[in-house]
């Protein structure tokens, strides 16, 4: 007789996928982990003999839990101090090899997904990233398949008008990050002007706890002059370590040896088009280790 996997084995086998679904819906690793805890409790109480498609069933549980939490998070964000950014993840280098997955968890795309209504966001993620069929998505979001098709079409058009303009190769990402890091560390104004896209956008998130830009900065000249003047005050010892952040290039920044922030870089046509700097300590709890994302 062939031994079938028990409920725990099945859940563990799909954990990377389930975490990624929850994270893409919430933009928060901490909340995604909470959703997985809730999903496990529900999964453990199911009559597993009645479940024909385990992956779809688990995704449905996670989606429903994430949608409930997403509505709560929306109310929290209304009172958030300063610009809000998703919680950064340190990801394995091989995530970048799956171009669609890497784009879907990138800071730039997560910010686009923030502009969707909760149900639109769930439908887009489940269809475009995880390729669930409309019937499975309908069960997950509590809509009929016809309505889900309409929502998917609307969400797809919305995202297409706002998504990043293109993807860069690993070599382009590495070259741009190295040039940026070198220019920042030496205060090289011309070096910054050479590597920043003319319409670069920089956003920083301190959550009202750490100093951060009060609003996004747009434009290479303005941003280059700010960075060349010094990222941190004189006399402060800081370092930046190249890492994979949300499937793309980034820097793990330490201040006096302690993690102070994570910088995610969006590269387009060899130039840096987006900088996303997270300093809010509440969003840095996951950056001491790589997080598994998959689909």
mmCIF file with all atom_site columns, N, CA and C in Angstrom, residues 61-86:
data_model
loop_
_atom_site.group_PDB
_atom_site.id
_atom_site.type_symbol
_atom_site.label_atom_id
_atom_site.label_alt_id
_atom_site.label_comp_id
_atom_site.label_asym_id
_atom_site.label_entity_id
_atom_site.label_seq_id
_atom_site.pdbx_PDB_ins_code
_atom_site.Cartn_x
_atom_site.Cartn_y
_atom_site.Cartn_z
_atom_site.occupancy
_atom_site.B_iso_or_equiv
_atom_site.pdbx_formal_charge
_atom_site.auth_seq_id
_atom_site.auth_comp_id
_atom_site.auth_asym_id
_atom_site.auth_atom_id
_atom_site.pdbx_PDB_model_num
ATOM 1  N N  . UNK A 1 61 ? -8.499  28.745 1.561  1.00 0.00 ? 61 UNK A N  1
ATOM 2  C CA . UNK A 1 61 ? -8.485  29.091 2.981  1.00 0.00 ? 61 UNK A CA 1
ATOM 3  C C  . UNK A 1 61 ? -7.641  30.338 3.218  1.00 0.00 ? 61 UNK A C  1
ATOM 4  N N  . UNK A 1 62 ? -6.429  30.343 2.665  1.00 0.00 ? 62 UNK A N  1
ATOM 5  C CA . UNK A 1 62 ? -5.505  31.460 2.875  1.00 0.00 ? 62 UNK A CA 1
ATOM 6  C C  . UNK A 1 62 ? -6.069  32.748 2.283  1.00 0.00 ? 62 UNK A C  1
ATOM 7  N N  . UNK A 1 63 ? -6.656  32.671 1.098  1.00 0.00 ? 63 UNK A N  1
ATOM 8  C CA . UNK A 1 63 ? -7.207  33.867 0.459  1.00 0.00 ? 63 UNK A CA 1
ATOM 9  C C  . UNK A 1 63 ? -8.314  34.480 1.303  1.00 0.00 ? 63 UNK A C  1
ATOM 10 N N  . UNK A 1 64 ? -9.203  33.664 1.805  1.00 0.00 ? 64 UNK A N  1
ATOM 11 C CA . UNK A 1 64 ? -10.304 34.183 2.617  1.00 0.00 ? 64 UNK A CA 1
ATOM 12 C C  . UNK A 1 64 ? -9.801  34.836 3.897  1.00 0.00 ? 64 UNK A C  1
ATOM 13 N N  . UNK A 1 65 ? -8.821  34.186 4.545  1.00 0.00 ? 65 UNK A N  1
ATOM 14 C CA . UNK A 1 65 ? -8.248  34.758 5.759  1.00 0.00 ? 65 UNK A CA 1
ATOM 15 C C  . UNK A 1 65 ? -7.514  36.061 5.456  1.00 0.00 ? 65 UNK A C  1
ATOM 16 N N  . UNK A 1 66 ? -6.786  36.082 4.338  1.00 0.00 ? 66 UNK A N  1
ATOM 17 C CA . UNK A 1 66 ? -6.033  37.281 3.967  1.00 0.00 ? 66 UNK A CA 1
ATOM 18 C C  . UNK A 1 66 ? -6.959  38.436 3.612  1.00 0.00 ? 66 UNK A C  1
ATOM 19 N N  . UNK A 1 67 ? -8.064  38.150 2.938  1.00 0.00 ? 67 UNK A N  1
ATOM 20 C CA . UNK A 1 67 ? -9.009  39.216 2.601  1.00 0.00 ? 67 UNK A CA 1
ATOM 21 C C  . UNK A 1 67 ? -9.610  39.837 3.854  1.00 0.00 ? 67 UNK A C  1
ATOM 22 N N  . UNK A 1 68 ? -9.939  39.011 4.832  1.00 0.00 ? 68 UNK A N  1
ATOM 23 C CA . UNK A 1 68 ? -10.462 39.550 6.095  1.00 0.00 ? 68 UNK A CA 1
ATOM 24 C C  . UNK A 1 68 ? -9.432  40.462 6.746  1.00 0.00 ? 68 UNK A C  1
ATOM 25 N N  . UNK A 1 69 ? -8.178  40.022 6.757  1.00 0.00 ? 69 UNK A N  1
ATOM 26 C CA . UNK A 1 69 ? -7.117  40.808 7.382  1.00 0.00 ? 69 UNK A CA 1
ATOM 27 C C  . UNK A 1 69 ? -6.794  42.050 6.552  1.00 0.00 ? 69 UNK A C  1
ATOM 28 N N  . UNK A 1 70 ? -6.897  41.958 5.228  1.00 0.00 ? 70 UNK A N  1
ATOM 29 C CA . UNK A 1 70 ? -6.581  43.088 4.361  1.00 0.00 ? 70 UNK A CA 1
ATOM 30 C C  . UNK A 1 70 ? -7.496  44.268 4.651  1.00 0.00 ? 70 UNK A C  1
ATOM 31 N N  . UNK A 1 71 ? -8.732  43.997 4.940  1.00 0.00 ? 71 UNK A N  1
ATOM 32 C CA . UNK A 1 71 ? -9.672  45.077 5.246  1.00 0.00 ? 71 UNK A CA 1
ATOM 33 C C  . UNK A 1 71 ? -9.309  45.762 6.557  1.00 0.00 ? 71 UNK A C  1
ATOM 34 N N  . UNK A 1 72 ? -8.810  44.999 7.525  1.00 0.00 ? 72 UNK A N  1
ATOM 35 C CA . UNK A 1 72 ? -8.349  45.579 8.783  1.00 0.00 ? 72 UNK A CA 1
ATOM 36 C C  . UNK A 1 72 ? -7.095  46.420 8.546  1.00 0.00 ? 72 UNK A C  1
ATOM 37 N N  . UNK A 1 73 ? -6.167  45.907 7.746  1.00 0.00 ? 73 UNK A N  1
ATOM 38 C CA . UNK A 1 73 ? -4.938  46.636 7.445  1.00 0.00 ? 73 UNK A CA 1
ATOM 39 C C  . UNK A 1 73 ? -5.227  47.948 6.739  1.00 0.00 ? 73 UNK A C  1
ATOM 40 N N  . UNK A 1 74 ? -6.257  47.947 5.892  1.00 0.00 ? 74 UNK A N  1
ATOM 41 C CA . UNK A 1 74 ? -6.626  49.172 5.193  1.00 0.00 ? 74 UNK A CA 1
ATOM 42 C C  . UNK A 1 74 ? -6.976  50.276 6.168  1.00 0.00 ? 74 UNK A C  1
ATOM 43 N N  . UNK A 1 75 ? -7.657  49.929 7.252  1.00 0.00 ? 75 UNK A N  1
ATOM 44 C CA . UNK A 1 75 ? -8.011  50.927 8.258  1.00 0.00 ? 75 UNK A CA 1
ATOM 45 C C  . UNK A 1 75 ? -6.769  51.399 9.015  1.00 0.00 ? 75 UNK A C  1
ATOM 46 N N  . UNK A 1 76 ? -5.815  50.474 9.235  1.00 0.00 ? 76 UNK A N  1
ATOM 47 C CA . UNK A 1 76 ? -4.571  50.849 9.913  1.00 0.00 ? 76 UNK A CA 1
ATOM 48 C C  . UNK A 1 76 ? -3.774  51.850 9.072  1.00 0.00 ? 76 UNK A C  1
ATOM 49 N N  . UNK A 1 77 ? -3.737  51.625 7.771  1.00 0.00 ? 77 UNK A N  1
ATOM 50 C CA . UNK A 1 77 ? -2.931  52.472 6.889  1.00 0.00 ? 77 UNK A CA 1
ATOM 51 C C  . UNK A 1 77 ? -3.446  53.899 6.835  1.00 0.00 ? 77 UNK A C  1
ATOM 52 N N  . UNK A 1 78 ? -4.739  54.067 7.121  1.00 0.00 ? 78 UNK A N  1
ATOM 53 C CA . UNK A 1 78 ? -5.311  55.412 7.086  1.00 0.00 ? 78 UNK A CA 1
ATOM 54 C C  . UNK A 1 78 ? -4.674  56.316 8.131  1.00 0.00 ? 78 UNK A C  1
ATOM 55 N N  . UNK A 1 79 ? -4.175  55.739 9.230  1.00 0.00 ? 79 UNK A N  1
ATOM 56 C CA . UNK A 1 79 ? -3.561  56.539 10.289 1.00 0.00 ? 79 UNK A CA 1
ATOM 57 C C  . UNK A 1 79 ? -2.038  56.383 10.328 1.00 0.00 ? 79 UNK A C  1
ATOM 58 N N  . UNK A 1 80 ? -1.477  55.764 9.279  1.00 0.00 ? 80 UNK A N  1
ATOM 59 C CA . UNK A 1 80 ? -0.031  55.524 9.244  1.00 0.00 ? 80 UNK A CA 1
ATOM 60 C C  . UNK A 1 80 ? 0.717   56.847 9.084  1.00 0.00 ? 80 UNK A C  1
ATOM 61 N N  . UNK A 1 81 ? 1.833   56.971 9.787  1.00 0.00 ? 81 UNK A N  1
ATOM 62 C CA . UNK A 1 81 ? 2.619   58.210 9.731  1.00 0.00 ? 81 UNK A CA 1
ATOM 63 C C  . UNK A 1 81 ? 3.618   58.136 8.573  1.00 0.00 ? 81 UNK A C  1
ATOM 64 N N  . UNK A 1 82 ? 3.478   59.058 7.631  1.00 0.00 ? 82 UNK A N  1
ATOM 65 C CA . UNK A 1 82 ? 4.397   59.116 6.498  1.00 0.00 ? 82 UNK A CA 1
ATOM 66 C C  . UNK A 1 82 ? 4.057   58.103 5.422  1.00 0.00 ? 82 UNK A C  1
ATOM 67 N N  . UNK A 1 83 ? 4.872   58.028 4.368  1.00 0.00 ? 83 UNK A N  1
ATOM 68 C CA . UNK A 1 83 ? 4.631   57.072 3.278  1.00 0.00 ? 83 UNK A CA 1
ATOM 69 C C  . UNK A 1 83 ? 4.673   55.631 3.786  1.00 0.00 ? 83 UNK A C  1
ATOM 70 N N  . UNK A 1 84 ? 3.812   54.804 3.228  1.00 0.00 ? 84 UNK A N  1
ATOM 71 C CA . UNK A 1 84 ? 3.741   53.385 3.594  1.00 0.00 ? 84 UNK A CA 1
ATOM 72 C C  . UNK A 1 84 ? 4.403   52.558 2.500  1.00 0.00 ? 84 UNK A C  1
ATOM 73 N N  . UNK A 1 85 ? 5.271   51.624 2.909  1.00 0.00 ? 85 UNK A N  1
ATOM 74 C CA . UNK A 1 85 ? 5.868   50.666 1.991  1.00 0.00 ? 85 UNK A CA 1
ATOM 75 C C  . UNK A 1 85 ? 5.608   49.255 2.486  1.00 0.00 ? 85 UNK A C  1
ATOM 76 N N  . UNK A 1 86 ? 5.576   48.276 1.582  1.00 0.00 ? 86 UNK A N  1
ATOM 77 C CA . UNK A 1 86 ? 5.423   46.884 2.007  1.00 0.00 ? 86 UNK A CA 1
ATOM 78 C C  . UNK A 1 86 ? 6.597   46.453 2.886  1.00 0.00 ? 86 UNK A C  1
#
